[in-house]
């Protein structure tokens, strides 16, 4: 086992890379639609509670484990305790699941960029018709995968971090602009209410409520890139003087701001145009073209916006592919290029089935879920919570709060003010919550 010698060039660079992995389709595409299908503001409130109880402590633990050990996710966990390497291994399977839906949606985004330029009318039915085609969505999905693979093998990943440090602020400005525009649409206030004012009376059964908890938990893991060793790996490149707790708060805040702005742009528009908030994964693809078509200069704004979405998606997808590729390279004699091509090919095949299951061949199902939905379910709701659960146990009991606090406080040089809260969350609140939600949801699905 060899420690990493590489390090982030600056604190800002690290924050941008971690935020680049966190901020992606999870914030721009998934958060608005999951909020829509999970009861609006009730979901948002639970999401924020889970960010505090699960997101922040697990993210901080992952960074601490990574920096302490300075190795890849599996070896870092094994350094904490020789029998615990498996806790860092969830990313390898999970990344396949995330990539399956990511590349399908990435392909849709590319198609929408092209359409914005050619200005083919994208009415409300356009998305349903397009996503149900068999061949074309696979073509653009393949392009998304090829770009991701090229960046990972070409080693321009560092360049991407530089580009994203510029594009991320531009994305924020754009999103805020779109949000302000959407908030001024007729009837937008209904969407704002749906998003911000919780109506617990809408929840009529325990299973409804469990469903919302399960979705909120999955979304916290997915959006912050947790439970899959990604942040252990990123932490391993951190210098010993970085303030881990402060970095954690910045990453979580940035990720959450983007998700909330995105929700406050989409949902008011949904209500204004009379779409259904429960629409599901097509929500932004149906709503945004309607918004852009009302704006003067809308085609250019649409193209620019979807290009920014594509960049946000790529900075996440390269971090996902990298997880698998670096593992394959360390276990086999394949060169980086061959490993990347092999892994991308496997992802391509699974993604083809996912893409076809959206409409062309709707019979590809597992239980009540299409394969597309199943892949997200498997990664966000099975693999990531399990990975997160083991990180809690590893940090809270095996490594121990004292050792973790030593790492987090840089050997006592920094004051770790939230230590007791952290200890409570990582030892009790987070693992218990994950276990209860996980088990009861699995039971309700199996029944
Ligand atoms: N967090 C990303 C998003 O919100 C998705 C993602 C990228 C991810 N890397 C990850 C999720 C690693 C889990 C683990 O779009």
Tab-separated table of N, CA and C in Angstrom, residues 15-107:
chain	number	residue	atom	x	y	z
A	15	UNK	N	-11.950	22.539	-3.356
A	15	UNK	CA	-13.381	22.813	-3.161
A	15	UNK	C	-14.108	22.717	-4.505
A	16	UNK	N	-13.457	23.244	-5.549
A	16	UNK	CA	-14.100	23.222	-6.867
A	16	UNK	C	-14.228	21.787	-7.387
A	17	UNK	N	-13.197	20.971	-7.130
A	17	UNK	CA	-13.257	19.589	-7.601
A	17	UNK	C	-14.342	18.820	-6.850
A	18	UNK	N	-14.381	19.000	-5.530
A	18	UNK	CA	-15.384	18.278	-4.742
A	18	UNK	C	-16.777	18.789	-5.093
A	19	UNK	N	-16.904	20.104	-5.232
A	19	UNK	CA	-18.203	20.658	-5.612
A	19	UNK	C	-18.553	20.225	-7.034
A	20	UNK	N	-17.539	20.100	-7.880
A	20	UNK	CA	-17.771	19.670	-9.257
A	20	UNK	C	-18.327	18.249	-9.299
A	21	UNK	N	-17.834	17.403	-8.397
A	21	UNK	CA	-18.374	16.043	-8.341
A	21	UNK	C	-19.784	16.057	-7.758
A	22	UNK	N	-19.975	16.873	-6.728
A	22	UNK	CA	-21.283	16.893	-6.063
A	22	UNK	C	-22.351	17.527	-6.951
A	23	UNK	N	-22.018	18.670	-7.546
A	23	UNK	CA	-23.022	19.396	-8.316
A	23	UNK	C	-23.135	18.800	-9.702
A	24	UNK	N	-24.294	18.327	-10.034
A	24	UNK	CA	-24.463	17.703	-11.345
A	24	UNK	C	-25.931	17.511	-11.624
A	25	UNK	N	-26.235	16.446	-12.354
A	25	UNK	CA	-27.629	16.192	-12.688
A	25	UNK	C	-28.466	15.996	-11.427
A	26	UNK	N	-27.812	15.572	-10.338
A	26	UNK	CA	-28.526	15.390	-9.076
A	26	UNK	C	-29.209	16.662	-8.623
A	27	UNK	N	-28.542	17.790	-8.818
A	27	UNK	CA	-29.113	19.064	-8.396
A	27	UNK	C	-30.071	19.631	-9.433
A	28	UNK	N	-29.662	19.552	-10.708
A	28	UNK	CA	-30.394	20.302	-11.733
A	28	UNK	C	-31.575	19.511	-12.281
A	29	UNK	N	-31.402	18.211	-12.380
A	29	UNK	CA	-32.439	17.376	-12.984
A	29	UNK	C	-33.227	16.618	-11.920
A	30	UNK	N	-32.490	15.976	-10.988
A	30	UNK	CA	-33.167	15.061	-10.080
A	30	UNK	C	-33.896	15.773	-8.944
A	31	UNK	N	-33.216	16.759	-8.332
A	31	UNK	CA	-33.829	17.398	-7.161
A	31	UNK	C	-35.219	17.969	-7.469
A	32	UNK	N	-35.389	18.743	-8.562
A	32	UNK	CA	-36.736	19.269	-8.821
A	32	UNK	C	-37.774	18.164	-9.035
A	33	UNK	N	-37.385	17.093	-9.753
A	33	UNK	CA	-38.430	16.107	-10.047
A	33	UNK	C	-38.748	15.236	-8.841
A	34	UNK	N	-37.724	14.917	-8.024
A	34	UNK	CA	-37.995	14.117	-6.817
A	34	UNK	C	-38.830	14.944	-5.843
A	35	UNK	N	-38.539	16.244	-5.772
A	35	UNK	CA	-39.364	17.103	-4.918
A	35	UNK	C	-40.805	17.044	-5.397
A	36	UNK	N	-40.973	17.084	-6.711
A	36	UNK	CA	-42.309	17.046	-7.288
A	36	UNK	C	-43.056	15.746	-6.994
A	37	UNK	N	-42.332	14.622	-7.077
A	37	UNK	CA	-43.032	13.349	-6.868
A	37	UNK	C	-43.120	12.980	-5.391
A	38	UNK	N	-42.412	13.741	-4.521
A	38	UNK	CA	-42.388	13.360	-3.109
A	38	UNK	C	-43.102	14.362	-2.219
A	39	UNK	N	-44.031	15.108	-2.779
A	39	UNK	CA	-44.865	15.945	-1.927
A	39	UNK	C	-44.351	17.341	-1.657
A	40	UNK	N	-43.384	17.830	-2.439
A	40	UNK	CA	-43.004	19.236	-2.332
A	40	UNK	C	-42.274	19.580	-1.054
A	41	UNK	N	-42.778	20.629	-0.361
A	41	UNK	CA	-42.030	21.224	0.755
A	41	UNK	C	-41.741	20.235	1.883
A	42	UNK	N	-42.628	19.262	2.096
A	42	UNK	CA	-42.357	18.264	3.137
A	42	UNK	C	-41.039	17.559	2.819
A	43	UNK	N	-40.888	17.208	1.556
A	43	UNK	CA	-39.656	16.561	1.122
A	43	UNK	C	-38.463	17.482	1.335
A	44	UNK	N	-38.632	18.768	0.980
A	44	UNK	CA	-37.514	19.718	1.090
A	44	UNK	C	-37.063	19.836	2.549
A	45	UNK	N	-38.028	19.911	3.463
A	45	UNK	CA	-37.681	20.023	4.885
A	45	UNK	C	-36.920	18.775	5.348
A	46	UNK	N	-37.424	17.608	4.973
A	46	UNK	CA	-36.763	16.371	5.401
A	46	UNK	C	-35.376	16.263	4.760
A	47	UNK	N	-35.297	16.695	3.527
A	47	UNK	CA	-34.003	16.685	2.842
A	47	UNK	C	-32.984	17.496	3.637
A	48	UNK	N	-33.396	18.675	4.096
A	48	UNK	CA	-32.453	19.542	4.818
A	48	UNK	C	-32.088	18.943	6.179
A	49	UNK	N	-33.069	18.348	6.856
A	49	UNK	CA	-32.745	17.672	8.128
A	49	UNK	C	-31.735	16.543	7.885
A	50	UNK	N	-31.942	15.791	6.807
A	50	UNK	CA	-31.015	14.689	6.504
A	50	UNK	C	-29.626	15.196	6.103
A	51	UNK	N	-29.596	16.374	5.466
A	51	UNK	CA	-28.282	16.947	5.141
A	51	UNK	C	-27.494	17.138	6.423
A	52	UNK	N	-28.179	17.646	7.460
A	52	UNK	CA	-27.493	17.923	8.718
A	52	UNK	C	-27.141	16.637	9.466
A	53	UNK	N	-28.066	15.691	9.474
A	53	UNK	CA	-27.846	14.481	10.278
A	53	UNK	C	-27.011	13.415	9.563
A	54	UNK	N	-27.149	13.369	8.245
A	54	UNK	CA	-26.425	12.339	7.494
A	54	UNK	C	-25.350	12.930	6.593
A	55	UNK	N	-25.718	13.936	5.836
A	55	UNK	CA	-24.835	14.451	4.790
A	55	UNK	C	-23.539	15.013	5.348
A	56	UNK	N	-23.666	15.976	6.262
A	56	UNK	CA	-22.466	16.642	6.780
A	56	UNK	C	-21.556	15.668	7.538
A	57	UNK	N	-22.081	14.892	8.506
A	57	UNK	CA	-21.160	14.004	9.221
A	57	UNK	C	-20.504	12.933	8.338
A	58	UNK	N	-21.257	12.386	7.376
A	58	UNK	CA	-20.652	11.334	6.547
A	58	UNK	C	-19.625	11.938	5.589
A	59	UNK	N	-19.943	13.115	5.049
A	59	UNK	CA	-18.978	13.756	4.153
A	59	UNK	C	-17.679	14.057	4.915
A	60	UNK	N	-17.828	14.602	6.118
A	60	UNK	CA	-16.649	14.923	6.932
A	60	UNK	C	-15.855	13.657	7.258
A	61	UNK	N	-16.560	12.572	7.582
A	61	UNK	CA	-15.854	11.317	7.887
A	61	UNK	C	-15.093	10.820	6.674
A	62	UNK	N	-15.734	10.881	5.501
A	62	UNK	CA	-15.044	10.381	4.304
A	62	UNK	C	-13.763	11.183	4.045
A	63	UNK	N	-13.865	12.513	4.153
A	63	UNK	CA	-12.672	13.335	3.931
A	63	UNK	C	-11.595	12.998	4.959
A	64	UNK	N	-12.017	12.821	6.224
A	64	UNK	CA	-11.040	12.556	7.286
A	64	UNK	C	-10.339	11.215	7.063
A	65	UNK	N	-11.122	10.182	6.708
A	65	UNK	CA	-10.511	8.865	6.464
A	65	UNK	C	-9.514	8.962	5.311
A	66	UNK	N	-9.932	9.641	4.243
A	66	UNK	CA	-9.064	9.769	3.071
A	66	UNK	C	-7.780	10.506	3.400
A	67	UNK	N	-7.902	11.611	4.108
A	67	UNK	CA	-6.678	12.369	4.367
A	67	UNK	C	-5.783	11.649	5.368
A	68	UNK	N	-6.393	10.989	6.332
A	68	UNK	CA	-5.606	10.249	7.325
A	68	UNK	C	-4.757	9.195	6.630
A	69	UNK	N	-5.385	8.427	5.731
A	69	UNK	CA	-4.685	7.290	5.133
A	69	UNK	C	-3.937	7.669	3.866
A	70	UNK	N	-4.464	8.636	3.125
A	70	UNK	CA	-3.785	9.074	1.910
A	70	UNK	C	-3.748	8.044	0.799
A	71	UNK	N	-4.749	7.176	0.729
A	71	UNK	CA	-4.738	6.162	-0.326
A	71	UNK	C	-6.102	6.095	-1.014
A	72	UNK	N	-6.253	5.170	-1.970
A	72	UNK	CA	-7.563	5.020	-2.611
A	72	UNK	C	-8.590	4.582	-1.563
A	73	UNK	N	-9.870	4.595	-1.939
A	73	UNK	CA	-10.925	4.417	-0.936
A	73	UNK	C	-10.807	3.092	-0.172
A	74	UNK	N	-10.547	2.008	-0.904
A	74	UNK	CA	-10.502	0.698	-0.236
A	74	UNK	C	-9.294	0.611	0.697
A	75	UNK	N	-8.118	0.996	0.183
A	75	UNK	CA	-6.920	0.913	1.018
A	75	UNK	C	-6.980	1.889	2.185
A	76	UNK	N	-7.632	3.023	1.991
A	76	UNK	CA	-7.747	3.979	3.091
A	76	UNK	C	-8.569	3.388	4.230
A	77	UNK	N	-9.691	2.765	3.883
A	77	UNK	CA	-10.505	2.146	4.937
A	77	UNK	C	-9.724	1.012	5.593
A	78	UNK	N	-8.961	0.266	4.782
A	78	UNK	CA	-8.173	-0.842	5.335
A	78	UNK	C	-7.066	-0.309	6.250
A	79	UNK	N	-6.617	0.898	5.994
A	79	UNK	CA	-5.591	1.479	6.848
A	79	UNK	C	-6.173	1.808	8.227
A	80	UNK	N	-7.462	2.192	8.235
A	80	UNK	CA	-8.123	2.467	9.512
A	80	UNK	C	-8.258	1.156	10.285
A	81	UNK	N	-8.697	0.113	9.578
A	81	UNK	CA	-8.740	-1.226	10.180
A	81	UNK	C	-8.615	-2.255	9.066
A	82	UNK	N	-7.667	-3.181	9.215
A	82	UNK	CA	-7.366	-4.102	8.112
A	82	UNK	C	-8.582	-4.868	7.585
A	83	UNK	N	-9.599	-5.094	8.436
A	83	UNK	CA	-10.753	-5.866	7.958
A	83	UNK	C	-11.811	-4.994	7.292
A	84	UNK	N	-11.602	-3.665	7.258
A	84	UNK	CA	-12.674	-2.769	6.832
A	84	UNK	C	-12.496	-2.188	5.426
A	85	UNK	N	-11.597	-2.749	4.671
A	85	UNK	CA	-11.408	-2.252	3.312
A	85	UNK	C	-12.703	-2.227	2.517
A	86	UNK	N	-13.569	-3.198	2.798
A	86	UNK	CA	-14.818	-3.301	2.024
A	86	UNK	C	-15.659	-2.025	2.104
A	87	UNK	N	-15.525	-1.268	3.214
A	87	UNK	CA	-16.360	-0.067	3.364
A	87	UNK	C	-16.068	0.955	2.269
A	88	UNK	N	-14.885	0.853	1.661
A	88	UNK	CA	-14.551	1.792	0.590
A	88	UNK	C	-14.879	1.232	-0.782
A	89	UNK	N	-15.439	0.016	-0.812
A	89	UNK	CA	-15.594	-0.667	-2.096
A	89	UNK	C	-16.940	-0.435	-2.770
A	90	UNK	N	-17.868	0.204	-2.061
A	90	UNK	CA	-19.217	0.349	-2.602
A	90	UNK	C	-19.268	1.175	-3.878
A	91	UNK	N	-18.276	2.060	-4.006
A	91	UNK	CA	-18.262	2.936	-5.176
A	91	UNK	C	-18.162	2.182	-6.477
A	92	UNK	N	-17.487	1.036	-6.431
A	92	UNK	CA	-17.219	0.381	-7.707
A	92	UNK	C	-18.513	-0.150	-8.321
A	93	UNK	N	-19.334	-0.788	-7.512
A	93	UNK	CA	-20.624	-1.249	-8.038
A	93	UNK	C	-21.574	-0.075	-8.238
A	94	UNK	N	-21.599	0.815	-7.231
A	94	UNK	CA	-22.522	1.945	-7.287
A	94	UNK	C	-22.292	2.818	-8.506
A	95	UNK	N	-21.020	2.994	-8.867
A	95	UNK	CA	-20.720	3.881	-9.994
A	95	UNK	C	-21.328	3.357	-11.299
A	96	UNK	N	-21.402	2.017	-11.438
A	96	UNK	CA	-22.067	1.478	-12.627
A	96	UNK	C	-23.543	1.880	-12.643
A	97	UNK	N	-24.174	1.762	-11.482
A	97	UNK	CA	-25.596	2.109	-11.394
A	97	UNK	C	-25.838	3.572	-11.689
A	98	UNK	N	-25.007	4.448	-11.089
A	98	UNK	CA	-25.203	5.882	-11.321
A	98	UNK	C	-24.950	6.205	-12.788
A	99	UNK	N	-23.883	5.612	-13.340
A	99	UNK	CA	-23.538	5.942	-14.726
A	99	UNK	C	-24.622	5.520	-15.710
A	100	UNK	N	-25.341	4.446	-15.397
A	100	UNK	CA	-26.379	3.996	-16.329
A	100	UNK	C	-27.421	5.088	-16.535
A	101	UNK	N	-27.927	5.665	-15.437
A	101	UNK	CA	-28.932	6.706	-15.654
A	101	UNK	C	-28.278	8.025	-16.055
A	102	UNK	N	-27.070	8.267	-15.529
A	102	UNK	CA	-26.384	9.513	-15.865
A	102	UNK	C	-26.141	9.655	-17.369
A	103	UNK	N	-25.720	8.551	-17.996
A	103	UNK	CA	-25.391	8.690	-19.413
A	103	UNK	C	-26.657	8.842	-20.258
A	104	UNK	N	-27.746	8.198	-19.841
A	104	UNK	CA	-29.002	8.371	-20.577
A	104	UNK	C	-29.433	9.836	-20.505
A	105	UNK	N	-29.426	10.396	-19.291
A	105	UNK	CA	-29.851	11.791	-19.133
A	105	UNK	C	-28.848	12.737	-19.804
A	106	UNK	N	-27.554	12.402	-19.692
A	106	UNK	CA	-26.531	13.203	-20.385
A	106	UNK	C	-26.813	13.264	-21.878
A	107	UNK	N	-27.241	12.125	-22.439
A	107	UNK	CA	-27.593	12.078	-23.864
A	107	UNK	C	-28.785	12.975	-24.164
